[in-house]
mmCIF file of N, CA and C in Angstrom:
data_model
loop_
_atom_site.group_PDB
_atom_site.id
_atom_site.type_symbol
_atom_site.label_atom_id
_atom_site.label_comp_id
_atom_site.label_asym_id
_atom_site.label_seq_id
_atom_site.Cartn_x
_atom_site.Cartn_y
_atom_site.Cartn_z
ATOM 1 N N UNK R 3 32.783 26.715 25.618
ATOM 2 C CA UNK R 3 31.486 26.327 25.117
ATOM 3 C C UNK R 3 31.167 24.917 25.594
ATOM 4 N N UNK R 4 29.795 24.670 26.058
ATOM 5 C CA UNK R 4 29.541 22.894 26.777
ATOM 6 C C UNK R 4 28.171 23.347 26.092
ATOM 7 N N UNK R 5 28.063 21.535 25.111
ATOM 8 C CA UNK R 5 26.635 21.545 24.940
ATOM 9 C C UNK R 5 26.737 20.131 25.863
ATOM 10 N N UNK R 6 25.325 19.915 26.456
ATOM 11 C CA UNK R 6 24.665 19.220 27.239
ATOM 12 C C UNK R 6 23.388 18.421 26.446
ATOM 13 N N UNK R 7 23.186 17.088 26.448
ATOM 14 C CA UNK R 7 22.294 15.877 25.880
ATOM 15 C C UNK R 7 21.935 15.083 27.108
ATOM 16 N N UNK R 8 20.451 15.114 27.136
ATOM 17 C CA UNK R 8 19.853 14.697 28.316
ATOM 18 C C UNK R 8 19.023 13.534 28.275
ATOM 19 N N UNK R 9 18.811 12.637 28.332
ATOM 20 C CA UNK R 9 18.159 11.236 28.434
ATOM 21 C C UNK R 9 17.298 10.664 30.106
ATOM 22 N N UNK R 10 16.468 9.727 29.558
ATOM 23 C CA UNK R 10 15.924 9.233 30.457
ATOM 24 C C UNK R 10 14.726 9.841 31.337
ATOM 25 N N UNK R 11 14.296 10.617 30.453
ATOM 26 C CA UNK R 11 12.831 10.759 30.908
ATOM 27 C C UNK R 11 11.534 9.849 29.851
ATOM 28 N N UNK R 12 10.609 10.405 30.892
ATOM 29 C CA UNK R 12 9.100 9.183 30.302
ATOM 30 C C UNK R 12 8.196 9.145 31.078
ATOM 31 N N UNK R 13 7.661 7.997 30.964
ATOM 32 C CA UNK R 13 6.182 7.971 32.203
ATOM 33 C C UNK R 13 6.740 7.115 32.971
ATOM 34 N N UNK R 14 6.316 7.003 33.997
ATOM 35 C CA UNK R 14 6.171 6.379 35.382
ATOM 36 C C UNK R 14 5.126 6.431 36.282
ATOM 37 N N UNK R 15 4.574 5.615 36.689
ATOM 38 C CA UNK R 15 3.490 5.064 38.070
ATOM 39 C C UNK R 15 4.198 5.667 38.974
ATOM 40 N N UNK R 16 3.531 6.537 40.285
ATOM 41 C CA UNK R 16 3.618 6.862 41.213
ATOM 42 C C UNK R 16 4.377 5.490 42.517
ATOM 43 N N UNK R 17 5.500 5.912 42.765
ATOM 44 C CA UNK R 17 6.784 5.360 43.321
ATOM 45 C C UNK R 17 7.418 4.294 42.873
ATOM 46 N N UNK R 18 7.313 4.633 41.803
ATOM 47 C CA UNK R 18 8.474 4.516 40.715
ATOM 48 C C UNK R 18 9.777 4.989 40.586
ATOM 49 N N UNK R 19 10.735 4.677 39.547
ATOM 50 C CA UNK R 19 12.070 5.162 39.335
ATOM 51 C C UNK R 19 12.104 5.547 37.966
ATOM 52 N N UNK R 20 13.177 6.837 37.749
ATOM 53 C CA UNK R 20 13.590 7.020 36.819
ATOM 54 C C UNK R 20 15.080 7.764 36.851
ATOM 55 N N UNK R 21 15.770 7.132 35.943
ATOM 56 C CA UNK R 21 17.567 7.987 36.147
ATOM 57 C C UNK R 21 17.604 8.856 34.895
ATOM 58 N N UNK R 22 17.851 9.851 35.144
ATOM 59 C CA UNK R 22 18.218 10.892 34.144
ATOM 60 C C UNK R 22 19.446 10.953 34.054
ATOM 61 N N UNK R 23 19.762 11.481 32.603
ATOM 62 C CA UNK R 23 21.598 11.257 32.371
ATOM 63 C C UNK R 23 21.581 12.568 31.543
ATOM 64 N N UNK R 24 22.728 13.210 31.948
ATOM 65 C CA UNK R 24 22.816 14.689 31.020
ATOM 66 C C UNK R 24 24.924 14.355 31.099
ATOM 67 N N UNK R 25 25.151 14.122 29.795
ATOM 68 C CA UNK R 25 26.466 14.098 29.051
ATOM 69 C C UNK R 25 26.596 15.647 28.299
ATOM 70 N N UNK R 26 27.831 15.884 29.195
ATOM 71 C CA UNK R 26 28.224 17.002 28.217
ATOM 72 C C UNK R 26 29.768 16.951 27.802
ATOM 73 N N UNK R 27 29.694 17.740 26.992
ATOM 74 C CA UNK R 27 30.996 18.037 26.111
ATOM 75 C C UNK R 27 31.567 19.630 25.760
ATOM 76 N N UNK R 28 32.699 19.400 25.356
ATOM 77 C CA UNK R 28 33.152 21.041 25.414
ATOM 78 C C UNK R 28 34.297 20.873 26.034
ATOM 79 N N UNK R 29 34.107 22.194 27.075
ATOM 80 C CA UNK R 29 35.444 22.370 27.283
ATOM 81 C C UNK R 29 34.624 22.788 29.220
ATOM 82 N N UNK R 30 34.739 20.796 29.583
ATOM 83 C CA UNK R 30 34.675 20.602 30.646
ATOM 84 C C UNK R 30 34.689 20.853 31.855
ATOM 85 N N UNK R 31 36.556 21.351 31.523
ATOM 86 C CA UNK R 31 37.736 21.538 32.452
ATOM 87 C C UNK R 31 37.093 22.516 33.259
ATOM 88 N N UNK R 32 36.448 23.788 32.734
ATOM 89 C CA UNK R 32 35.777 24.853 33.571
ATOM 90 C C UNK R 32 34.464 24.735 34.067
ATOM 91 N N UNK R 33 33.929 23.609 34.240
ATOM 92 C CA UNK R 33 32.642 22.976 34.440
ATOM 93 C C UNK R 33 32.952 23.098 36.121
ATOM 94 N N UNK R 34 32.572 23.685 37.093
ATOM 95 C CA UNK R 34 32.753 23.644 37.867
ATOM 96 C C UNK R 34 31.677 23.289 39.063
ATOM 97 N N UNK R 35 30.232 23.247 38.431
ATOM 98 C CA UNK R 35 28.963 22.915 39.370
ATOM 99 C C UNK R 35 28.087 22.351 38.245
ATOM 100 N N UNK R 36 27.165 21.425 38.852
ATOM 101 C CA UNK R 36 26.482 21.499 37.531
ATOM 102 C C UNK R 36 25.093 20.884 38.286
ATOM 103 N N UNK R 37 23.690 21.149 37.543
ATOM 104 C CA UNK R 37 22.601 20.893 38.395
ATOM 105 C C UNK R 37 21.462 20.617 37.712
ATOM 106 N N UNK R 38 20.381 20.117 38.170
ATOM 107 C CA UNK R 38 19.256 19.334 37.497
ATOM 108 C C UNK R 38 17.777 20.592 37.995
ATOM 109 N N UNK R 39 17.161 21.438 37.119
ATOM 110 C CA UNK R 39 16.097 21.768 37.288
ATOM 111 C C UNK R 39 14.793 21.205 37.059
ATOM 112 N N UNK R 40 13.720 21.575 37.101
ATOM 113 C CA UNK R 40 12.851 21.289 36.918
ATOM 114 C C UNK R 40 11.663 22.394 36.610
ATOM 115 N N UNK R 41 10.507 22.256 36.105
ATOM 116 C CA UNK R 41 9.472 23.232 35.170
ATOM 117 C C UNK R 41 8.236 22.662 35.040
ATOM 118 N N UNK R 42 7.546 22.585 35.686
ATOM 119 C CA UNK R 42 5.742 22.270 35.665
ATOM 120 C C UNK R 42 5.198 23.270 34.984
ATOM 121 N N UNK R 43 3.943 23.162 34.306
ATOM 122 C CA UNK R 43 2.996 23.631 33.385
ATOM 123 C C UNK R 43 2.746 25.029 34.357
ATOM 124 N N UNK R 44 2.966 26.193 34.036
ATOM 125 C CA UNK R 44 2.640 27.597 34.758
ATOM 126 C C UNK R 44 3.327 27.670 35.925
ATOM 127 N N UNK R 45 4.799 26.877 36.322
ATOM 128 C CA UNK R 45 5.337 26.691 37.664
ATOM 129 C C UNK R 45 6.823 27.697 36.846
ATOM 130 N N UNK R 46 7.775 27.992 38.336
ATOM 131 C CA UNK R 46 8.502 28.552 37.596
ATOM 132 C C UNK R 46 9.625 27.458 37.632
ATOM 133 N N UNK R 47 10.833 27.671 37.033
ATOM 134 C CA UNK R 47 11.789 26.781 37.396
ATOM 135 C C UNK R 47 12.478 26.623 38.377
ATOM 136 N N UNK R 48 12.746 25.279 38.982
ATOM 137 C CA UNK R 48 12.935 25.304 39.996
ATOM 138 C C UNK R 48 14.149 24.176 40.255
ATOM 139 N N UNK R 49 14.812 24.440 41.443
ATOM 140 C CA UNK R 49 15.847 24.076 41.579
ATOM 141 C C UNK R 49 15.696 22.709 42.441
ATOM 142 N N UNK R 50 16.244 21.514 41.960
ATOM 143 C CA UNK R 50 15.907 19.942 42.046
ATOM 144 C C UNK R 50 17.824 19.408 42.926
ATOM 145 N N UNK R 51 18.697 19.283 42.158
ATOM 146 C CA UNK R 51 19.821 19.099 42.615
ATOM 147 C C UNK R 51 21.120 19.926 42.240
ATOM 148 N N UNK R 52 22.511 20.071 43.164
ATOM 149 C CA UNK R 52 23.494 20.194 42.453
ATOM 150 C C UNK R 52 24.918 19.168 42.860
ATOM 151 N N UNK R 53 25.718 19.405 41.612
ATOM 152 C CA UNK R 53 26.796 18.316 42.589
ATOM 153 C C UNK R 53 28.271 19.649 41.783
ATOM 154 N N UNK R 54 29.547 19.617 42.701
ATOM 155 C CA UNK R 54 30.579 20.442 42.275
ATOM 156 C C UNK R 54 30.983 19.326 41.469
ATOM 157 N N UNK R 55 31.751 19.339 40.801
ATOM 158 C CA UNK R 55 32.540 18.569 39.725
ATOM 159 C C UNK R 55 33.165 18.101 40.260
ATOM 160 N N UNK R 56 34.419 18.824 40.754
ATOM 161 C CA UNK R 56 35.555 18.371 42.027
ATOM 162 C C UNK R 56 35.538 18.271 43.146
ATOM 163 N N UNK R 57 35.045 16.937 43.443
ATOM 164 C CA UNK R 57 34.934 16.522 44.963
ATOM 165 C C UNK R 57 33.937 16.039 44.954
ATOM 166 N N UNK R 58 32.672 16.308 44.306
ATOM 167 C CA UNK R 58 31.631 15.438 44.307
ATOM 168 C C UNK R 58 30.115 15.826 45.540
ATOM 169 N N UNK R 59 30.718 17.359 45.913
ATOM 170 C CA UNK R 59 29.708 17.704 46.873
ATOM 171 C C UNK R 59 28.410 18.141 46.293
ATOM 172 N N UNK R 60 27.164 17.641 47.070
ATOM 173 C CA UNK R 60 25.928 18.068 46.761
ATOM 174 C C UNK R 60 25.366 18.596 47.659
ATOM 175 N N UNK R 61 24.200 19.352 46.824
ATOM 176 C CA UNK R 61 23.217 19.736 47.559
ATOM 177 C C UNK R 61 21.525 19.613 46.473
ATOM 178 N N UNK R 62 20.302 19.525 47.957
ATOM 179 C CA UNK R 62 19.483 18.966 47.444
ATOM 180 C C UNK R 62 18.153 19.774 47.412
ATOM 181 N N UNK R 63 17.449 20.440 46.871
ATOM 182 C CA UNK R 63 15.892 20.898 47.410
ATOM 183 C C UNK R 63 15.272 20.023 48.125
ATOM 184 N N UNK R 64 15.045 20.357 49.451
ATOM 185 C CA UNK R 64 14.017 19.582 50.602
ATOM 186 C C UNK R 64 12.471 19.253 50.090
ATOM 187 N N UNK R 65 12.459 18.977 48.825
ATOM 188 C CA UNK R 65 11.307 18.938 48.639
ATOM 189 C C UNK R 65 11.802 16.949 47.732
ATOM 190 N N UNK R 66 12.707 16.981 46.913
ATOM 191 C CA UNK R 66 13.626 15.732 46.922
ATOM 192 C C UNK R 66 14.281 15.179 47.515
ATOM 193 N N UNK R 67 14.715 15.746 48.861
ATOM 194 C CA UNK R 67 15.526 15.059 49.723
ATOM 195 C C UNK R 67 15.446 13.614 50.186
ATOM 196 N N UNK R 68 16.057 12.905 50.123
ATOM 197 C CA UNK R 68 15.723 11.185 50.500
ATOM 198 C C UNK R 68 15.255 10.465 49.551
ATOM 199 N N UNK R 69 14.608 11.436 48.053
ATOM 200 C CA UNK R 69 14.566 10.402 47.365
ATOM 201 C C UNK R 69 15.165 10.576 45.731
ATOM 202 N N UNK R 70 15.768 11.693 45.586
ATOM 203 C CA UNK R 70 16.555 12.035 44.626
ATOM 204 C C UNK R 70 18.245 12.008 44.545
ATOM 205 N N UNK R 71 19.143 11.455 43.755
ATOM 206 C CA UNK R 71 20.353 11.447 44.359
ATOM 207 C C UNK R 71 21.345 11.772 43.055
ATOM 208 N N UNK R 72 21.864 12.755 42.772
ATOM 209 C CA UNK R 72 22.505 13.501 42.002
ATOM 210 C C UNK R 72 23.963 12.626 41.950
ATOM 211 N N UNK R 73 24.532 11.990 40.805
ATOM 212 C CA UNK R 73 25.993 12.000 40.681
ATOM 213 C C UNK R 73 26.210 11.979 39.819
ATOM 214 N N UNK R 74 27.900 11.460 39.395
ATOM 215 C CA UNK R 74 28.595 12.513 37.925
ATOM 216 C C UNK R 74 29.602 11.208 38.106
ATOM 217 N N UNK R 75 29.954 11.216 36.659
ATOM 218 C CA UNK R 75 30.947 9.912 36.228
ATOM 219 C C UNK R 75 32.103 11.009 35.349
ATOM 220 N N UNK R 76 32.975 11.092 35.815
ATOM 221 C CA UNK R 76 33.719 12.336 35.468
ATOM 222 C C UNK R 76 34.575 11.810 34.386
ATOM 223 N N UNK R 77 34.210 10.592 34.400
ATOM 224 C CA UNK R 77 35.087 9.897 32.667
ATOM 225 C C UNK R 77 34.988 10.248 31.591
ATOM 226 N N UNK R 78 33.328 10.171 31.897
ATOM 227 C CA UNK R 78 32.260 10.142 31.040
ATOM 228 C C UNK R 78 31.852 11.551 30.611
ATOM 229 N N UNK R 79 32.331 12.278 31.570
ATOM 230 C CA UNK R 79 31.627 14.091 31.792
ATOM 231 C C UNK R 79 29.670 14.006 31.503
ATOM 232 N N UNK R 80 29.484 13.180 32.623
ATOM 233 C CA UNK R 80 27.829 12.727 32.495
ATOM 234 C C UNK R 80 27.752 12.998 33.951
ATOM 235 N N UNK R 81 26.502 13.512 34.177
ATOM 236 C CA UNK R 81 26.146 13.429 35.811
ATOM 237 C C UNK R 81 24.359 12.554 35.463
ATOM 238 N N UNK R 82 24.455 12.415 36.752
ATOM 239 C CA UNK R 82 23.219 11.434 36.273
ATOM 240 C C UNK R 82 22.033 12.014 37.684
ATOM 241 N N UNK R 83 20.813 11.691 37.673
ATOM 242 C CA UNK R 83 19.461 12.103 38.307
ATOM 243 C C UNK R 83 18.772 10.960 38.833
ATOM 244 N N UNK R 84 18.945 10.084 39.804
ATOM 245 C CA UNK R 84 18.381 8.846 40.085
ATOM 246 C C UNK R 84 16.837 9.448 40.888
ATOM 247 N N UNK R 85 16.159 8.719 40.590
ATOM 248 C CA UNK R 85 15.087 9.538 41.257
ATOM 249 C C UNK R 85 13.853 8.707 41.532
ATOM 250 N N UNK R 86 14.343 7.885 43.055
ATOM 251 C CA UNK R 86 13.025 7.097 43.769
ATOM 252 C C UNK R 86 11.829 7.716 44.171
ATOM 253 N N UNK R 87 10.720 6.580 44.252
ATOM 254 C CA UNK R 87 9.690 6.893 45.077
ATOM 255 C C UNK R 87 9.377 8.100 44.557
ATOM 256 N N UNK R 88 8.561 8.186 43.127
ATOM 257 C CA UNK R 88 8.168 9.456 42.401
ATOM 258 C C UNK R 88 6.657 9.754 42.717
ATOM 259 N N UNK R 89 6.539 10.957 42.481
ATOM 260 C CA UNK R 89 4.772 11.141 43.267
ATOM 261 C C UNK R 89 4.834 11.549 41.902
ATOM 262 N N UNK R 90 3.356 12.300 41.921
ATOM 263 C CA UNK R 90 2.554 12.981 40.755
ATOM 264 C C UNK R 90 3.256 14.405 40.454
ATOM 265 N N UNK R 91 3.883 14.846 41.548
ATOM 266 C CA UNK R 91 4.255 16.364 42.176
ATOM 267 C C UNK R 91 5.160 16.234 41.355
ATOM 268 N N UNK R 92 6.016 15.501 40.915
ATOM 269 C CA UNK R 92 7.618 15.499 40.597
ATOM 270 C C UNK R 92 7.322 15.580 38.601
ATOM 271 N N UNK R 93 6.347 15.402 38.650
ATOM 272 C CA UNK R 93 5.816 15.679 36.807
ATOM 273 C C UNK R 93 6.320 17.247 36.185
ATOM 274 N N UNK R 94 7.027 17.333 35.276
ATOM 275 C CA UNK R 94 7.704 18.248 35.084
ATOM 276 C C UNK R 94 8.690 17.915 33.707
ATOM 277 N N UNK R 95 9.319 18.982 33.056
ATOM 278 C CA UNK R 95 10.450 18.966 32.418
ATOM 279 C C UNK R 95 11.552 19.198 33.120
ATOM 280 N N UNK R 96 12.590 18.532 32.903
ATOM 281 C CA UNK R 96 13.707 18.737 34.051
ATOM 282 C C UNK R 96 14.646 18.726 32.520
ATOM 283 N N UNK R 97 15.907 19.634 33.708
ATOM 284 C CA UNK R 97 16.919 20.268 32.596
ATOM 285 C C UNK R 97 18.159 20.092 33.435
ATOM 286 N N UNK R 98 19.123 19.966 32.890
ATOM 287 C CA UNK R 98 20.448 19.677 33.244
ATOM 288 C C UNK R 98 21.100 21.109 32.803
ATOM 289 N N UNK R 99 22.445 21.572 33.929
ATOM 290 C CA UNK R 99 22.569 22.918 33.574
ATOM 291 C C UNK R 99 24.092 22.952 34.338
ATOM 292 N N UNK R 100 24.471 23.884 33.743
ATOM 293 C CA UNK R 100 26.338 23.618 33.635
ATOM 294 C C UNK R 100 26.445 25.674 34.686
ATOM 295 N N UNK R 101 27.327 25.425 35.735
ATOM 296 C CA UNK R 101 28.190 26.917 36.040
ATOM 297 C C UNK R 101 29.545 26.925 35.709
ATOM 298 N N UNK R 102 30.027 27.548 34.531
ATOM 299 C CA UNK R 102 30.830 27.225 34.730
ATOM 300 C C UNK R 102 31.787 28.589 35.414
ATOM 301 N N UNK R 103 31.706 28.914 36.124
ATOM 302 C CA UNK R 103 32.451 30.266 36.369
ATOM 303 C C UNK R 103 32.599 30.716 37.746
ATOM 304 N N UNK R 104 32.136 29.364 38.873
ATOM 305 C CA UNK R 104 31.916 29.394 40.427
ATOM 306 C C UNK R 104 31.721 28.353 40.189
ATOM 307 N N UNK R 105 32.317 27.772 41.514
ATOM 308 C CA UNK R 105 32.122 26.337 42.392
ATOM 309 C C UNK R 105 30.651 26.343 43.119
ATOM 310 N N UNK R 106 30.061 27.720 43.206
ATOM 311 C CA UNK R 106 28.970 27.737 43.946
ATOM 312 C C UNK R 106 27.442 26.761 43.810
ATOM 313 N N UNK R 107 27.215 26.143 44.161
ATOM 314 C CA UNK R 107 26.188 25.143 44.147
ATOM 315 C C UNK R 107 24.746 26.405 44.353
ATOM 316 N N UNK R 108 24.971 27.255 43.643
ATOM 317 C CA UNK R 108 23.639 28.147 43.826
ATOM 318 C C UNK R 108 22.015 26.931 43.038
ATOM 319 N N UNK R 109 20.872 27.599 44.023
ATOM 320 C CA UNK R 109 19.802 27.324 43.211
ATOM 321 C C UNK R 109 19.154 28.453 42.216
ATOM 322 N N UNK R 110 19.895 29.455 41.543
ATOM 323 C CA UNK R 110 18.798 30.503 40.954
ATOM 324 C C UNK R 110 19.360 29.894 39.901
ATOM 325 N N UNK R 111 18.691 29.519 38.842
ATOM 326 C CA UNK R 111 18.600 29.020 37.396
ATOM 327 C C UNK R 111 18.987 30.302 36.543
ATOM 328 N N UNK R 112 19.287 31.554 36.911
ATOM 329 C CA UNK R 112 20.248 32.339 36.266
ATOM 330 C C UNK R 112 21.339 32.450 36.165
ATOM 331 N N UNK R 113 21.815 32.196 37.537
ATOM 332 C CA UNK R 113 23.283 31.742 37.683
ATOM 333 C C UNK R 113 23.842 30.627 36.700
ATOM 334 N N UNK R 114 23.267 29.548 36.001
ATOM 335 C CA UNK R 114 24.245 29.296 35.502
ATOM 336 C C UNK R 114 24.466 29.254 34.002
ATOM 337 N N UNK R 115 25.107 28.538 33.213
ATOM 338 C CA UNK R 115 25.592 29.226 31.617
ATOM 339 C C UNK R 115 25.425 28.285 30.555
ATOM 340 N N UNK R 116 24.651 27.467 31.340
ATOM 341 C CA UNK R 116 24.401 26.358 29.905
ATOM 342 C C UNK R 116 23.140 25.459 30.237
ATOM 343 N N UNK R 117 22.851 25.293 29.371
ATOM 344 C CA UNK R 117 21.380 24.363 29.471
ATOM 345 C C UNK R 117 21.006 23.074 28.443
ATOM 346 N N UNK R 118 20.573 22.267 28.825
ATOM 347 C CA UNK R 118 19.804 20.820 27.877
ATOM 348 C C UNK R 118 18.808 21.331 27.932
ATOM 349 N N UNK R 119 18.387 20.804 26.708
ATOM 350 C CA UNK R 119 17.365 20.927 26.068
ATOM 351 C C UNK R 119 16.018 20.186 26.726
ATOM 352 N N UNK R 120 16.284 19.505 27.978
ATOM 353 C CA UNK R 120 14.760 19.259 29.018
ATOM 354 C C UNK R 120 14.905 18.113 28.314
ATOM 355 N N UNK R 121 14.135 17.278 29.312
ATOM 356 C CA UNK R 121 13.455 15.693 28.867
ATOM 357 C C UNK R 121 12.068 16.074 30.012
ATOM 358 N N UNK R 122 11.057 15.438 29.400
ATOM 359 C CA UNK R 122 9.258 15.191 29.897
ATOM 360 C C UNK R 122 9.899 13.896 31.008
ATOM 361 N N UNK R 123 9.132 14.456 32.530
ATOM 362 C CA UNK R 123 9.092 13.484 33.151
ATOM 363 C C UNK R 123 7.462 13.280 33.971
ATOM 364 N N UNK R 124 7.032 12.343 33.560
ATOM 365 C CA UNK R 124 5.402 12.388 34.381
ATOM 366 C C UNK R 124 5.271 11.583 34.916
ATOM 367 N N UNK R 125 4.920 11.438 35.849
ATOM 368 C CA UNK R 125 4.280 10.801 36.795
ATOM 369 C C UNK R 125 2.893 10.659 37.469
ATOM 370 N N UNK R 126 2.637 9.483 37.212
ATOM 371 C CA UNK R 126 0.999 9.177 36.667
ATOM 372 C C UNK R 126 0.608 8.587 38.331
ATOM 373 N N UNK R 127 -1.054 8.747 38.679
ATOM 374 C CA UNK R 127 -1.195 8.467 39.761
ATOM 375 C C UNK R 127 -2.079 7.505 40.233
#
């Protein structure tokens, strides 16, 4: 069982910053991918970053690439969402989300087995 607590969303001016932090707890050890979605008003969810637990590999949607940067403090069992140079586009609820059952860095938001409860991120223009 991993529950997940997500912080650091809000408003922001267009190219702006904001770091998102999703801490989880449980039973870690099988935490094996873990990834940051996202959800606009009538959009579906959509896949933003992932990083593996062990080793620290990511991958990114080309639509964040260069200005989103996914990492994880494995002390802490927190991965965090740094996220430069924000447009209007990037306005959304974003959710932090746990696989634990594959290393696979998939983007289908079914694949994986746990979810935060979203933080509001907008971006004003």
């Amino acid at each position: 069982q991993v529950q997940l607590v997500e912080s650091g969303g809000g408003l922001v001016q267009a190219g702006g910053s904001l770091r998102l932090s999703c801490a989880a707890s449980g039973r870690t050890f099988s935490n094996y991918a873990m990834g940051w979605f996202r959800q606009a008003p009538g959009k579906e969810r959509e896949f933003v970053a992932a990083i593996r637990w062990s080793g620290g590999s990511t991958r990114y949607a080309d639509s964040v690439k260069g200005r989103f940067t996914i990492s994880r403090d494995n002390a802490k069992n927190t991965v965090y969402l740094q996220m430069n140079n924000l447009k209007p586009e990037d306005t959304a609820v974003y959710y932090c989300a746990v696989r634990g059952s594959i290393w696979t860095m998939t983007s289908n938001p079914y694949e994986y087995d746990y979810w935060g409860q979203g933080t509001q991120v907008t971006v004003s223009s």
